[in-house]
Amino acid sequence: QVQLVESGGGFVQPGGSLRLSCVASGNIFSIYEMGWYRQAPGNQRELVATIRESGVATYGDSGKGRFTISRDNAKNTVYLQMDRLKPEDTAVFYCGAEIATLPDISVSKYWGQGTQVTVSS
């Protein structure tokens, strides 16, 4: 069984910064792609950014320019540094990861429970 636990969300004023973290734990053999997605009320979940185990990052339109994704493979952790936040960034941010689990090394996509980010003055 695998768990993804996000942290770091909260309330911030426009122009502020937040750093999200997501830690994976459980019967993990290997973690491939890790990423951040967000869902605002009434909207579909959208890609913010993903990062491969090699460190190669890909950004969705919502993450380009102000957000930076990184990961620490030794800690099974992915981060999202969000700067110059805007009210339209308000959403629930979800961590997702492609993980191979023991004992059969099957690969599945796992999701965290989400962390709320609210940007408002």
PDB file of C-alpha atoms in Angstrom:
ATOM      1  CA  GLN A   1       0.000   0.000   0.000  1.00  0.00           C
ATOM      2  CA  VAL A   2       1.203   3.498  -0.874  1.00  0.00           C
ATOM      3  CA  GLN A   3       0.360   6.840   0.655  1.00  0.00           C
ATOM      4  CA  LEU A   4       1.021  10.323  -0.645  1.00  0.00           C
ATOM      5  CA  VAL A   5       0.768  13.056   1.956  1.00  0.00           C
ATOM      6  CA  GLU A   6       0.802  16.714   0.934  1.00  0.00           C
ATOM      7  CA  SER A   7       1.602  19.651   3.170  1.00  0.00           C
ATOM      8  CA  GLY A   8       2.335  23.341   2.911  1.00  0.00           C
ATOM      9  CA  GLY A   9      -0.968  24.701   1.689  1.00  0.00           C
ATOM     10  CA  GLY A  10      -2.695  27.618   3.331  1.00  0.00           C
ATOM     11  CA  PHE A  11      -3.794  31.195   3.005  1.00  0.00           C
ATOM     12  CA  VAL A  12      -1.545  33.779   1.370  1.00  0.00           C
ATOM     13  CA  GLN A  13      -1.947  37.296   0.060  1.00  0.00           C
ATOM     14  CA  PRO A  14      -1.508  38.070  -3.639  1.00  0.00           C
ATOM     15  CA  GLY A  15       2.155  38.284  -4.527  1.00  0.00           C
ATOM     16  CA  GLY A  16       3.132  35.900  -1.759  1.00  0.00           C
ATOM     17  CA  SER A  17       4.794  32.490  -1.890  1.00  0.00           C
ATOM     18  CA  LEU A  18       4.085  29.000  -0.684  1.00  0.00           C
ATOM     19  CA  ARG A  19       6.053  25.773  -0.848  1.00  0.00           C
ATOM     20  CA  LEU A  20       4.127  22.535  -1.106  1.00  0.00           C
ATOM     21  CA  SER A  21       5.611  19.171  -0.183  1.00  0.00           C
ATOM     22  CA  CYS A  22       4.448  15.643  -0.895  1.00  0.00           C
ATOM     23  CA  VAL A  23       5.956  12.555   0.669  1.00  0.00           C
ATOM     24  CA  ALA A  24       5.371   9.051  -0.647  1.00  0.00           C
ATOM     25  CA  SER A  25       5.546   6.073   1.692  1.00  0.00           C
ATOM     26  CA  GLY A  26       4.669   2.399   1.718  1.00  0.00           C
ATOM     27  CA  ASN A  27       5.718  -0.665  -0.263  1.00  0.00           C
ATOM     28  CA  ILE A  28       7.690   1.345  -2.801  1.00  0.00           C
ATOM     29  CA  PHE A  29      10.111  -0.239  -5.229  1.00  0.00           C
ATOM     30  CA  SER A  30      10.628   2.852  -7.375  1.00  0.00           C
ATOM     31  CA  ILE A  31       8.997   6.191  -8.082  1.00  0.00           C
ATOM     32  CA  TYR A  32       8.901   7.372 -11.653  1.00  0.00           C
ATOM     33  CA  GLU A  33       7.025  10.567 -12.498  1.00  0.00           C
ATOM     34  CA  MET A  34       5.867  12.789  -9.630  1.00  0.00           C
ATOM     35  CA  GLY A  35       3.732  15.830 -10.139  1.00  0.00           C
ATOM     36  CA  TRP A  36       1.354  18.482  -8.964  1.00  0.00           C
ATOM     37  CA  TYR A  37      -2.151  19.089 -10.208  1.00  0.00           C
ATOM     38  CA  ARG A  38      -4.782  21.549  -9.113  1.00  0.00           C
ATOM     39  CA  GLN A  39      -8.541  21.806  -9.148  1.00  0.00           C
ATOM     40  CA  ALA A  40     -10.465  25.000  -8.582  1.00  0.00           C
ATOM     41  CA  PRO A  41     -14.195  24.958  -7.738  1.00  0.00           C
ATOM     42  CA  GLY A  42     -16.222  24.174 -10.839  1.00  0.00           C
ATOM     43  CA  ASN A  43     -13.138  23.321 -12.887  1.00  0.00           C
ATOM     44  CA  GLN A  44     -11.483  20.120 -13.958  1.00  0.00           C
ATOM     45  CA  ARG A  45      -8.226  19.000 -12.423  1.00  0.00           C
ATOM     46  CA  GLU A  46      -5.326  20.462 -14.406  1.00  0.00           C
ATOM     47  CA  LEU A  47      -1.636  19.790 -14.643  1.00  0.00           C
ATOM     48  CA  VAL A  48       0.670  22.180 -12.836  1.00  0.00           C
ATOM     49  CA  ALA A  49       3.998  20.389 -13.264  1.00  0.00           C
ATOM     50  CA  THR A  50       5.600  16.956 -13.333  1.00  0.00           C
ATOM     51  CA  ILE A  51       9.144  15.784 -12.773  1.00  0.00           C
ATOM     52  CA  ARG A  52      10.851  12.542 -13.709  1.00  0.00           C
ATOM     53  CA  GLU A  53      13.286  10.699 -11.460  1.00  0.00           C
ATOM     54  CA  SER A  54      16.041  12.150 -13.647  1.00  0.00           C
ATOM     55  CA  GLY A  55      14.970  15.651 -12.672  1.00  0.00           C
ATOM     56  CA  VAL A  56      13.496  16.574 -16.034  1.00  0.00           C
ATOM     57  CA  ALA A  57      10.495  18.796 -15.390  1.00  0.00           C
ATOM     58  CA  THR A  58       7.452  19.581 -17.479  1.00  0.00           C
ATOM     59  CA  TYR A  59       5.117  22.465 -16.757  1.00  0.00           C
ATOM     60  CA  GLY A  60       1.499  22.886 -17.643  1.00  0.00           C
ATOM     61  CA  ASP A  61       0.172  26.293 -18.607  1.00  0.00           C
ATOM     62  CA  SER A  62      -0.859  26.922 -15.007  1.00  0.00           C
ATOM     63  CA  GLY A  63       2.657  26.308 -13.703  1.00  0.00           C
ATOM     64  CA  LYS A  64       4.830  28.114 -16.191  1.00  0.00           C
ATOM     65  CA  GLY A  65       6.807  31.122 -15.061  1.00  0.00           C
ATOM     66  CA  ARG A  66       5.941  31.372 -11.376  1.00  0.00           C
ATOM     67  CA  PHE A  67       6.117  27.795 -10.099  1.00  0.00           C
ATOM     68  CA  THR A  68       9.129  25.507  -9.715  1.00  0.00           C
ATOM     69  CA  ILE A  69       8.909  21.759  -9.183  1.00  0.00           C
ATOM     70  CA  SER A  70      11.720  19.745  -7.617  1.00  0.00           C
ATOM     71  CA  ARG A  71      12.189  16.388  -5.947  1.00  0.00           C
ATOM     72  CA  ASP A  72      14.400  14.590  -3.480  1.00  0.00           C
ATOM     73  CA  ASN A  73      14.600  10.966  -4.579  1.00  0.00           C
ATOM     74  CA  ALA A  74      16.243   9.872  -1.337  1.00  0.00           C
ATOM     75  CA  LYS A  75      13.262  11.207   0.601  1.00  0.00           C
ATOM     76  CA  ASN A  76      10.553  10.152  -1.879  1.00  0.00           C
ATOM     77  CA  THR A  77       9.449  13.770  -1.830  1.00  0.00           C
ATOM     78  CA  VAL A  78       8.332  16.247  -4.445  1.00  0.00           C
ATOM     79  CA  TYR A  79       8.099  19.990  -3.890  1.00  0.00           C
ATOM     80  CA  LEU A  80       6.310  22.856  -5.575  1.00  0.00           C
ATOM     81  CA  GLN A  81       7.635  26.351  -4.971  1.00  0.00           C
ATOM     82  CA  MET A  82       4.945  28.855  -5.870  1.00  0.00           C
ATOM     83  CA  ASP A  83       5.874  32.524  -6.170  1.00  0.00           C
ATOM     84  CA  ARG A  84       3.955  35.687  -7.084  1.00  0.00           C
ATOM     85  CA  LEU A  85       0.713  33.947  -6.292  1.00  0.00           C
ATOM     86  CA  LYS A  86      -2.515  35.311  -7.719  1.00  0.00           C
ATOM     87  CA  PRO A  87      -6.131  34.915  -6.590  1.00  0.00           C
ATOM     88  CA  GLU A  88      -6.759  32.716  -9.623  1.00  0.00           C
ATOM     89  CA  ASP A  89      -4.256  30.228  -8.204  1.00  0.00           C
ATOM     90  CA  THR A  90      -6.762  29.401  -5.477  1.00  0.00           C
ATOM     91  CA  ALA A  91      -7.418  25.670  -5.721  1.00  0.00           C
ATOM     92  CA  VAL A  92      -6.915  22.312  -4.112  1.00  0.00           C
ATOM     93  CA  PHE A  93      -3.463  21.098  -5.090  1.00  0.00           C
ATOM     94  CA  TYR A  94      -2.974  17.360  -5.494  1.00  0.00           C
ATOM     95  CA  CYS A  95       0.187  15.331  -5.615  1.00  0.00           C
ATOM     96  CA  GLY A  96       0.301  12.428  -8.043  1.00  0.00           C
ATOM     97  CA  ALA A  97       2.989   9.835  -8.635  1.00  0.00           C
ATOM     98  CA  GLU A  98       3.668   6.790 -10.784  1.00  0.00           C
ATOM     99  CA  ILE A  99       4.995   4.198  -8.386  1.00  0.00           C
ATOM    100  CA  ALA A 100       6.177   0.636  -8.731  1.00  0.00           C
ATOM    101  CA  THR A 101       5.260  -1.313  -5.624  1.00  0.00           C
ATOM    102  CA  LEU A 102       6.500  -4.472  -3.998  1.00  0.00           C
ATOM    103  CA  PRO A 103       6.332  -7.387  -4.247  1.00  0.00           C
ATOM    104  CA  ASP A 104       5.316  -7.644  -7.898  1.00  0.00           C
ATOM    105  CA  ILE A 105       6.730  -4.278  -9.057  1.00  0.00           C
ATOM    106  CA  SER A 106       3.440  -3.284 -10.650  1.00  0.00           C
ATOM    107  CA  VAL A 107       3.148   0.373 -11.616  1.00  0.00           C
ATOM    108  CA  SER A 108       0.133   2.492 -10.747  1.00  0.00           C
ATOM    109  CA  LYS A 109      -0.728   6.163 -10.385  1.00  0.00           C
ATOM    110  CA  TYR A 110      -1.327   7.252  -6.817  1.00  0.00           C
ATOM    111  CA  TRP A 111      -2.866  10.461  -5.506  1.00  0.00           C
ATOM    112  CA  GLY A 112      -2.675  12.430  -2.319  1.00  0.00           C
ATOM    113  CA  GLN A 113      -5.683  13.811  -0.500  1.00  0.00           C
ATOM    114  CA  GLY A 114      -5.022  17.373  -1.633  1.00  0.00           C
ATOM    115  CA  THR A 115      -4.044  20.565   0.129  1.00  0.00           C
ATOM    116  CA  GLN A 116      -5.972  23.829  -0.114  1.00  0.00           C
ATOM    117  CA  VAL A 117      -4.237  26.941  -1.397  1.00  0.00           C
ATOM    118  CA  THR A 118      -6.149  30.191  -1.016  1.00  0.00           C
ATOM    119  CA  VAL A 119      -4.812  33.453  -2.416  1.00  0.00           C
ATOM    120  CA  SER A 120      -6.751  36.484  -1.262  1.00  0.00           C
ATOM    121  CA  SER A 121      -6.310  39.937   0.147  1.00  0.00           C
TER     122      SER A 121
END
